[in-house]
């Protein structure tokens, strides 16, 4: 879902940059001095986890590939604002060092995987945790958070490239294609998010901030 | 970097290093099968064309100076892993944690 240079028109690229710089500034302001010192390593290792997981590009039958994105995982463990910070660092490093995602499109990529992915993941997780009373609630809350975060991030990505093309029906081609594909591939994202969050919670319930309602 | 001595982080880091060892195989398999991600399919249908990149450091998770494709991706992955881990840890210490 990393948009390379050249796919977006200057207006879409500029608007998405503006949105992301604003959201990142708010996130940094909100998260400043908020967490205990023991969260610094967790934030670092979560960012490294997302970087490594995104390198594992799984070939899927039908000639396509999928990789774990991790926005929901990040916000469930360390909360919304620290999660947004993690995703912004990973996406920045990927673009600047590895040319994975363009520099002119960094704002757009950050909007999809950094902002939409994190906000949707966080809201879905918190909503299920508060409203539902089911067995293995943490797994299912994380599963749906992961799945929907990817699906709606892909929807946003479809809008970005749909609006950028000269092609008359750009949005009506790009949005359904991106959303449907990722709604299917996102099941894997949801499953991995569910398993990892449930496992970390079983080992160290004290470090999963969103479960504690402190994210 | 004392945190790496803690049991949880030690185990977590070892798992990530193990994943990095197999990461190049995923890339090679993808190239072999000619698979691309949904975004590329959509871009092709819309006639969007990639421009750039404007420069290259470790393009597409490879070290250009290393000829062996497995080692090239492995070394690029290790560099990225270390940079992301320590940079984010440093930013957290500076910005996020309570003084």
JSON list of C-alpha atoms in Angstrom, two decimals, chain A residues 11-113:
[
{"chain": "A", "resi": 11, "resn": "UNK", "atom": "CA", "xyz": [-2.84, 18.74, -5.22]},
{"chain": "A", "resi": 12, "resn": "UNK", "atom": "CA", "xyz": [-3.51, 15.34, -3.61]},
{"chain": "A", "resi": 13, "resn": "UNK", "atom": "CA", "xyz": [0.13, 15.07, -2.51]},
{"chain": "A", "resi": 14, "resn": "UNK", "atom": "CA", "xyz": [0.02, 18.58, -0.94]},
{"chain": "A", "resi": 15, "resn": "UNK", "atom": "CA", "xyz": [-3.32, 18.11, 0.84]},
{"chain": "A", "resi": 16, "resn": "UNK", "atom": "CA", "xyz": [-2.26, 14.77, 2.33]},
{"chain": "A", "resi": 17, "resn": "UNK", "atom": "CA", "xyz": [1.06, 16.29, 3.47]},
{"chain": "A", "resi": 18, "resn": "UNK", "atom": "CA", "xyz": [-0.82, 19.11, 5.18]},
{"chain": "A", "resi": 19, "resn": "UNK", "atom": "CA", "xyz": [-3.17, 16.72, 6.98]},
{"chain": "A", "resi": 20, "resn": "UNK", "atom": "CA", "xyz": [-0.37, 14.44, 8.13]},
{"chain": "A", "resi": 21, "resn": "UNK", "atom": "CA", "xyz": [1.91, 17.21, 9.39]},
{"chain": "A", "resi": 22, "resn": "UNK", "atom": "CA", "xyz": [-1.02, 18.59, 11.42]},
{"chain": "A", "resi": 23, "resn": "UNK", "atom": "CA", "xyz": [-1.95, 15.19, 12.87]},
{"chain": "A", "resi": 24, "resn": "UNK", "atom": "CA", "xyz": [1.68, 14.32, 13.63]},
{"chain": "A", "resi": 25, "resn": "UNK", "atom": "CA", "xyz": [2.15, 17.64, 15.44]},
{"chain": "A", "resi": 26, "resn": "UNK", "atom": "CA", "xyz": [-1.00, 17.03, 17.51]},
{"chain": "A", "resi": 27, "resn": "UNK", "atom": "CA", "xyz": [0.13, 13.45, 18.28]},
{"chain": "A", "resi": 28, "resn": "UNK", "atom": "CA", "xyz": [3.56, 14.58, 19.46]},
{"chain": "A", "resi": 29, "resn": "UNK", "atom": "CA", "xyz": [1.95, 17.28, 21.60]},
{"chain": "A", "resi": 30, "resn": "UNK", "atom": "CA", "xyz": [-0.52, 14.81, 23.11]},
{"chain": "A", "resi": 31, "resn": "UNK", "atom": "CA", "xyz": [1.99, 12.05, 23.80]},
{"chain": "A", "resi": 32, "resn": "UNK", "atom": "CA", "xyz": [4.74, 14.30, 25.27]},
{"chain": "A", "resi": 33, "resn": "UNK", "atom": "CA", "xyz": [5.78, 13.14, 28.72]},
{"chain": "A", "resi": 34, "resn": "UNK", "atom": "CA", "xyz": [2.74, 10.92, 28.94]},
{"chain": "A", "resi": 35, "resn": "UNK", "atom": "CA", "xyz": [4.14, 7.40, 29.34]},
{"chain": "A", "resi": 36, "resn": "UNK", "atom": "CA", "xyz": [6.34, 5.81, 31.97]},
{"chain": "A", "resi": 37, "resn": "UNK", "atom": "CA", "xyz": [10.02, 5.29, 31.12]},
{"chain": "A", "resi": 38, "resn": "UNK", "atom": "CA", "xyz": [9.58, 1.52, 30.73]},
{"chain": "A", "resi": 39, "resn": "UNK", "atom": "CA", "xyz": [7.52, 2.19, 27.56]},
{"chain": "A", "resi": 40, "resn": "UNK", "atom": "CA", "xyz": [10.50, 3.57, 25.62]},
{"chain": "A", "resi": 41, "resn": "UNK", "atom": "CA", "xyz": [11.83, 0.07, 24.80]},
{"chain": "A", "resi": 42, "resn": "UNK", "atom": "CA", "xyz": [8.34, -1.17, 23.98]},
{"chain": "A", "resi": 43, "resn": "UNK", "atom": "CA", "xyz": [7.84, 1.69, 21.51]},
{"chain": "A", "resi": 44, "resn": "UNK", "atom": "CA", "xyz": [11.27, 1.02, 19.95]},
{"chain": "A", "resi": 45, "resn": "UNK", "atom": "CA", "xyz": [10.76, -2.71, 19.60]},
{"chain": "A", "resi": 46, "resn": "UNK", "atom": "CA", "xyz": [7.21, -2.29, 18.27]},
{"chain": "A", "resi": 47, "resn": "UNK", "atom": "CA", "xyz": [8.53, -0.01, 15.53]},
{"chain": "A", "resi": 48, "resn": "UNK", "atom": "CA", "xyz": [11.24, -2.59, 14.68]},
{"chain": "A", "resi": 49, "resn": "UNK", "atom": "CA", "xyz": [8.57, -5.34, 14.66]},
{"chain": "A", "resi": 50, "resn": "UNK", "atom": "CA", "xyz": [6.44, -3.41, 12.19]},
{"chain": "A", "resi": 51, "resn": "UNK", "atom": "CA", "xyz": [9.48, -2.70, 10.00]},
{"chain": "A", "resi": 52, "resn": "UNK", "atom": "CA", "xyz": [10.45, -6.40, 9.90]},
{"chain": "A", "resi": 53, "resn": "UNK", "atom": "CA", "xyz": [6.86, -7.63, 9.44]},
{"chain": "A", "resi": 54, "resn": "UNK", "atom": "CA", "xyz": [6.39, -5.30, 6.47]},
{"chain": "A", "resi": 55, "resn": "UNK", "atom": "CA", "xyz": [9.46, -6.83, 4.82]},
{"chain": "A", "resi": 56, "resn": "UNK", "atom": "CA", "xyz": [7.70, -10.21, 4.75]},
{"chain": "A", "resi": 57, "resn": "UNK", "atom": "CA", "xyz": [5.73, -9.86, 1.55]},
{"chain": "A", "resi": 58, "resn": "UNK", "atom": "CA", "xyz": [3.57, -12.99, 1.22]},
{"chain": "A", "resi": 59, "resn": "UNK", "atom": "CA", "xyz": [2.73, -14.11, -2.31]},
{"chain": "A", "resi": 60, "resn": "UNK", "atom": "CA", "xyz": [-0.99, -14.91, -2.49]},
{"chain": "A", "resi": 61, "resn": "UNK", "atom": "CA", "xyz": [-2.52, -17.15, -5.20]},
{"chain": "A", "resi": 62, "resn": "UNK", "atom": "CA", "xyz": [-3.78, -14.96, -8.04]},
{"chain": "A", "resi": 63, "resn": "UNK", "atom": "CA", "xyz": [-0.51, -13.06, -8.55]},
{"chain": "A", "resi": 64, "resn": "UNK", "atom": "CA", "xyz": [-0.82, -10.64, -5.66]},
{"chain": "A", "resi": 65, "resn": "UNK", "atom": "CA", "xyz": [1.06, -10.13, -2.40]},
{"chain": "A", "resi": 66, "resn": "UNK", "atom": "CA", "xyz": [0.20, -9.05, 1.12]},
{"chain": "A", "resi": 67, "resn": "UNK", "atom": "CA", "xyz": [2.20, -7.93, 4.12]},
{"chain": "A", "resi": 68, "resn": "UNK", "atom": "CA", "xyz": [1.33, -7.15, 7.70]},
{"chain": "A", "resi": 69, "resn": "UNK", "atom": "CA", "xyz": [0.93, -3.38, 8.24]},
{"chain": "A", "resi": 70, "resn": "UNK", "atom": "CA", "xyz": [0.72, -3.19, 12.04]},
{"chain": "A", "resi": 71, "resn": "UNK", "atom": "CA", "xyz": [-1.14, 0.09, 12.67]},
{"chain": "A", "resi": 72, "resn": "UNK", "atom": "CA", "xyz": [-3.73, -1.62, 14.91]},
{"chain": "A", "resi": 73, "resn": "UNK", "atom": "CA", "xyz": [-1.07, -3.62, 16.76]},
{"chain": "A", "resi": 74, "resn": "UNK", "atom": "CA", "xyz": [0.84, -0.43, 17.57]},
{"chain": "A", "resi": 75, "resn": "UNK", "atom": "CA", "xyz": [-2.14, 1.52, 18.92]},
{"chain": "A", "resi": 76, "resn": "UNK", "atom": "CA", "xyz": [-3.49, -1.41, 20.94]},
{"chain": "A", "resi": 77, "resn": "UNK", "atom": "CA", "xyz": [-0.16, -1.83, 22.76]},
{"chain": "A", "resi": 78, "resn": "UNK", "atom": "CA", "xyz": [0.96, 1.78, 23.29]},
{"chain": "A", "resi": 79, "resn": "UNK", "atom": "CA", "xyz": [-2.13, 3.87, 22.60]},
{"chain": "A", "resi": 80, "resn": "UNK", "atom": "CA", "xyz": [-3.27, 6.08, 19.74]},
{"chain": "A", "resi": 81, "resn": "UNK", "atom": "CA", "xyz": [-0.73, 8.91, 19.77]},
{"chain": "A", "resi": 82, "resn": "UNK", "atom": "CA", "xyz": [2.37, 6.81, 20.43]},
{"chain": "A", "resi": 83, "resn": "UNK", "atom": "CA", "xyz": [1.07, 4.39, 17.76]},
{"chain": "A", "resi": 84, "resn": "UNK", "atom": "CA", "xyz": [0.84, 7.21, 15.22]},
{"chain": "A", "resi": 85, "resn": "UNK", "atom": "CA", "xyz": [4.40, 8.25, 16.13]},
{"chain": "A", "resi": 86, "resn": "UNK", "atom": "CA", "xyz": [5.65, 4.67, 15.59]},
{"chain": "A", "resi": 87, "resn": "UNK", "atom": "CA", "xyz": [3.99, 4.38, 12.17]},
{"chain": "A", "resi": 88, "resn": "UNK", "atom": "CA", "xyz": [5.33, 7.78, 11.10]},
{"chain": "A", "resi": 89, "resn": "UNK", "atom": "CA", "xyz": [8.92, 6.78, 11.94]},
{"chain": "A", "resi": 90, "resn": "UNK", "atom": "CA", "xyz": [8.64, 3.42, 10.15]},
{"chain": "A", "resi": 91, "resn": "UNK", "atom": "CA", "xyz": [7.09, 4.98, 7.02]},
{"chain": "A", "resi": 92, "resn": "UNK", "atom": "CA", "xyz": [9.67, 7.78, 7.00]},
{"chain": "A", "resi": 93, "resn": "UNK", "atom": "CA", "xyz": [12.61, 5.34, 7.23]},
{"chain": "A", "resi": 94, "resn": "UNK", "atom": "CA", "xyz": [11.09, 3.09, 4.56]},
{"chain": "A", "resi": 95, "resn": "UNK", "atom": "CA", "xyz": [10.75, 6.00, 2.14]},
{"chain": "A", "resi": 96, "resn": "UNK", "atom": "CA", "xyz": [14.06, 7.75, 2.88]},
{"chain": "A", "resi": 97, "resn": "UNK", "atom": "CA", "xyz": [16.39, 4.75, 3.23]},
{"chain": "A", "resi": 98, "resn": "UNK", "atom": "CA", "xyz": [14.72, 1.96, 1.24]},
{"chain": "A", "resi": 99, "resn": "UNK", "atom": "CA", "xyz": [12.75, 3.92, -1.39]},
{"chain": "A", "resi": 100, "resn": "UNK", "atom": "CA", "xyz": [9.67, 1.93, -0.33]},
{"chain": "A", "resi": 101, "resn": "UNK", "atom": "CA", "xyz": [6.99, 4.56, -0.90]},
{"chain": "A", "resi": 102, "resn": "UNK", "atom": "CA", "xyz": [7.85, 7.89, -2.50]},
{"chain": "A", "resi": 103, "resn": "UNK", "atom": "CA", "xyz": [9.00, 11.13, -0.90]},
{"chain": "A", "resi": 104, "resn": "UNK", "atom": "CA", "xyz": [6.31, 13.24, -2.61]},
{"chain": "A", "resi": 105, "resn": "UNK", "atom": "CA", "xyz": [3.73, 10.63, -1.55]},
{"chain": "A", "resi": 106, "resn": "UNK", "atom": "CA", "xyz": [4.93, 10.23, 2.04]},
{"chain": "A", "resi": 107, "resn": "UNK", "atom": "CA", "xyz": [2.05, 12.38, 3.29]},
{"chain": "A", "resi": 108, "resn": "UNK", "atom": "CA", "xyz": [-0.47, 10.16, 1.50]},
{"chain": "A", "resi": 109, "resn": "UNK", "atom": "CA", "xyz": [1.12, 6.96, 2.78]},
{"chain": "A", "resi": 110, "resn": "UNK", "atom": "CA", "xyz": [1.19, 8.35, 6.27]},
{"chain": "A", "resi": 111, "resn": "UNK", "atom": "CA", "xyz": [-2.49, 9.32, 5.96]},
{"chain": "A", "resi": 112, "resn": "UNK", "atom": "CA", "xyz": [-3.48, 5.76, 4.99]},
{"chain": "A", "resi": 113, "resn": "UNK", "atom": "CA", "xyz": [-1.31, 3.55, 7.20]}
]
